Amino acid sequence: MHVDLIKRLRTIHVRLDHDLRAEIARRYPDQARVNALKKLKLSIKDRLNAVGPNTATA
């Protein structure tokens, strides 16, 4: 069960990272969206750390 959860969380983390980089690369990034994506990404990373050691992505 933990393995599936870790895989899902990592997938979400990667997707959020991609979305965040894309938003920042825009000519006029939406700062509210950037902040929301950063907050979500940090939340996922915290959940990964809670599941077990060495499960968080960089």
PDB file of N, CA and C in Angstrom, residues 1-2 5-10 12 20-21 26 28-29 32-34 36 39 44 47 54:
ATOM      1  N   MET A   1       0.814  -1.194   0.000  1.00  0.00           N
ATOM      2  CA  MET A   1       0.000   0.000   0.000  1.00  0.00           C
ATOM      3  C   MET A   1       0.858   1.259   0.000  1.00  0.00           C
ATOM      4  N   HIS A   2       1.882   1.290   0.847  1.00  0.00           N
ATOM      5  CA  HIS A   2       2.746   2.471   0.900  1.00  0.00           C
ATOM      6  C   HIS A   2       3.443   2.711  -0.428  1.00  0.00           C
ATOM      7  N   LEU A   5       1.092   4.528  -2.734  1.00  0.00           N
ATOM      8  CA  LEU A   5       0.946   5.910  -2.276  1.00  0.00           C
ATOM      9  C   LEU A   5       2.179   6.729  -2.647  1.00  0.00           C
ATOM     10  N   ILE A   6       3.352   6.173  -2.424  1.00  0.00           N
ATOM     11  CA  ILE A   6       4.598   6.872  -2.749  1.00  0.00           C
ATOM     12  C   ILE A   6       4.672   7.152  -4.245  1.00  0.00           C
ATOM     13  N   LYS A   7       4.309   6.175  -5.058  1.00  0.00           N
ATOM     14  CA  LYS A   7       4.334   6.368  -6.512  1.00  0.00           C
ATOM     15  C   LYS A   7       3.380   7.479  -6.932  1.00  0.00           C
ATOM     16  N   ARG A   8       2.172   7.472  -6.367  1.00  0.00           N
ATOM     17  CA  ARG A   8       1.197   8.512  -6.711  1.00  0.00           C
ATOM     18  C   ARG A   8       1.674   9.889  -6.273  1.00  0.00           C
ATOM     19  N   LEU A   9       2.217   9.973  -5.072  1.00  0.00           N
ATOM     20  CA  LEU A   9       2.703  11.263  -4.575  1.00  0.00           C
ATOM     21  C   LEU A   9       3.873  11.770  -5.409  1.00  0.00           C
ATOM     22  N   ARG A  10       4.774  10.887  -5.787  1.00  0.00           N
ATOM     23  CA  ARG A  10       5.904  11.298  -6.634  1.00  0.00           C
ATOM     24  C   ARG A  10       5.421  11.770  -7.999  1.00  0.00           C
ATOM     25  N   ILE A  12       2.519  13.119  -8.683  1.00  0.00           N
ATOM     26  CA  ILE A  12       1.915  14.437  -8.468  1.00  0.00           C
ATOM     27  C   ILE A  12       3.005  15.487  -8.286  1.00  0.00           C
ATOM     28  N   LEU A  20       4.872  24.269 -12.409  1.00  0.00           N
ATOM     29  CA  LEU A  20       5.521  25.426 -11.794  1.00  0.00           C
ATOM     30  C   LEU A  20       6.580  26.013 -12.722  1.00  0.00           C
ATOM     31  N   ARG A  21       7.415  25.156 -13.282  1.00  0.00           N
ATOM     32  CA  ARG A  21       8.454  25.636 -14.208  1.00  0.00           C
ATOM     33  C   ARG A  21       7.834  26.300 -15.436  1.00  0.00           C
ATOM     34  N   ARG A  26       6.755  31.688 -18.269  1.00  0.00           N
ATOM     35  CA  ARG A  26       5.891  32.600 -19.023  1.00  0.00           C
ATOM     36  C   ARG A  26       6.415  34.026 -18.934  1.00  0.00           C
ATOM     37  N   TYR A  28       4.756  36.757 -18.374  1.00  0.00           N
ATOM     38  CA  TYR A  28       4.155  37.383 -17.198  1.00  0.00           C
ATOM     39  C   TYR A  28       3.534  36.293 -16.331  1.00  0.00           C
ATOM     40  N   PRO A  29       4.342  35.653 -15.498  1.00  0.00           N
ATOM     41  CA  PRO A  29       3.798  34.572 -14.671  1.00  0.00           C
ATOM     42  C   PRO A  29       2.761  35.091 -13.678  1.00  0.00           C
ATOM     43  N   ALA A  32       0.096  34.451  -8.136  1.00  0.00           N
ATOM     44  CA  ALA A  32      -0.811  33.688  -7.267  1.00  0.00           C
ATOM     45  C   ALA A  32      -0.752  32.204  -7.618  1.00  0.00           C
ATOM     46  N   ARG A  33      -0.710  31.891  -8.916  1.00  0.00           N
ATOM     47  CA  ARG A  33      -0.600  30.488  -9.352  1.00  0.00           C
ATOM     48  C   ARG A  33       0.748  29.906  -8.952  1.00  0.00           C
ATOM     49  N   VAL A  34       1.815  30.681  -9.113  1.00  0.00           N
ATOM     50  CA  VAL A  34       3.152  30.224  -8.714  1.00  0.00           C
ATOM     51  C   VAL A  34       3.153  29.882  -7.227  1.00  0.00           C
ATOM     52  N   ALA A  36       0.598  29.143  -5.302  1.00  0.00           N
ATOM     53  CA  ALA A  36      -0.267  27.986  -5.047  1.00  0.00           C
ATOM     54  C   ALA A  36       0.441  26.687  -5.427  1.00  0.00           C
ATOM     55  N   LYS A  39       3.084  25.874  -2.869  1.00  0.00           N
ATOM     56  CA  LYS A  39       2.466  25.390  -1.635  1.00  0.00           C
ATOM     57  C   LYS A  39       2.026  23.932  -1.784  1.00  0.00           C
ATOM     58  N   ILE A  44       2.976  18.045  -0.835  1.00  0.00           N
ATOM     59  CA  ILE A  44       3.231  16.680  -1.308  1.00  0.00           C
ATOM     60  C   ILE A  44       4.562  16.179  -0.767  1.00  0.00           C
ATOM     61  N   ARG A  47       4.131  15.153   2.765  1.00  0.00           N
ATOM     62  CA  ARG A  47       3.441  13.855   2.860  1.00  0.00           C
ATOM     63  C   ARG A  47       4.393  12.712   2.540  1.00  0.00           C
ATOM     64  N   ASN A  54      13.599   9.046   3.224  1.00  0.00           N
ATOM     65  CA  ASN A  54      14.188   8.947   1.885  1.00  0.00           C
ATOM     66  C   ASN A  54      13.158   8.738   0.783  1.00  0.00           C
TER      67      ASN A  54
END
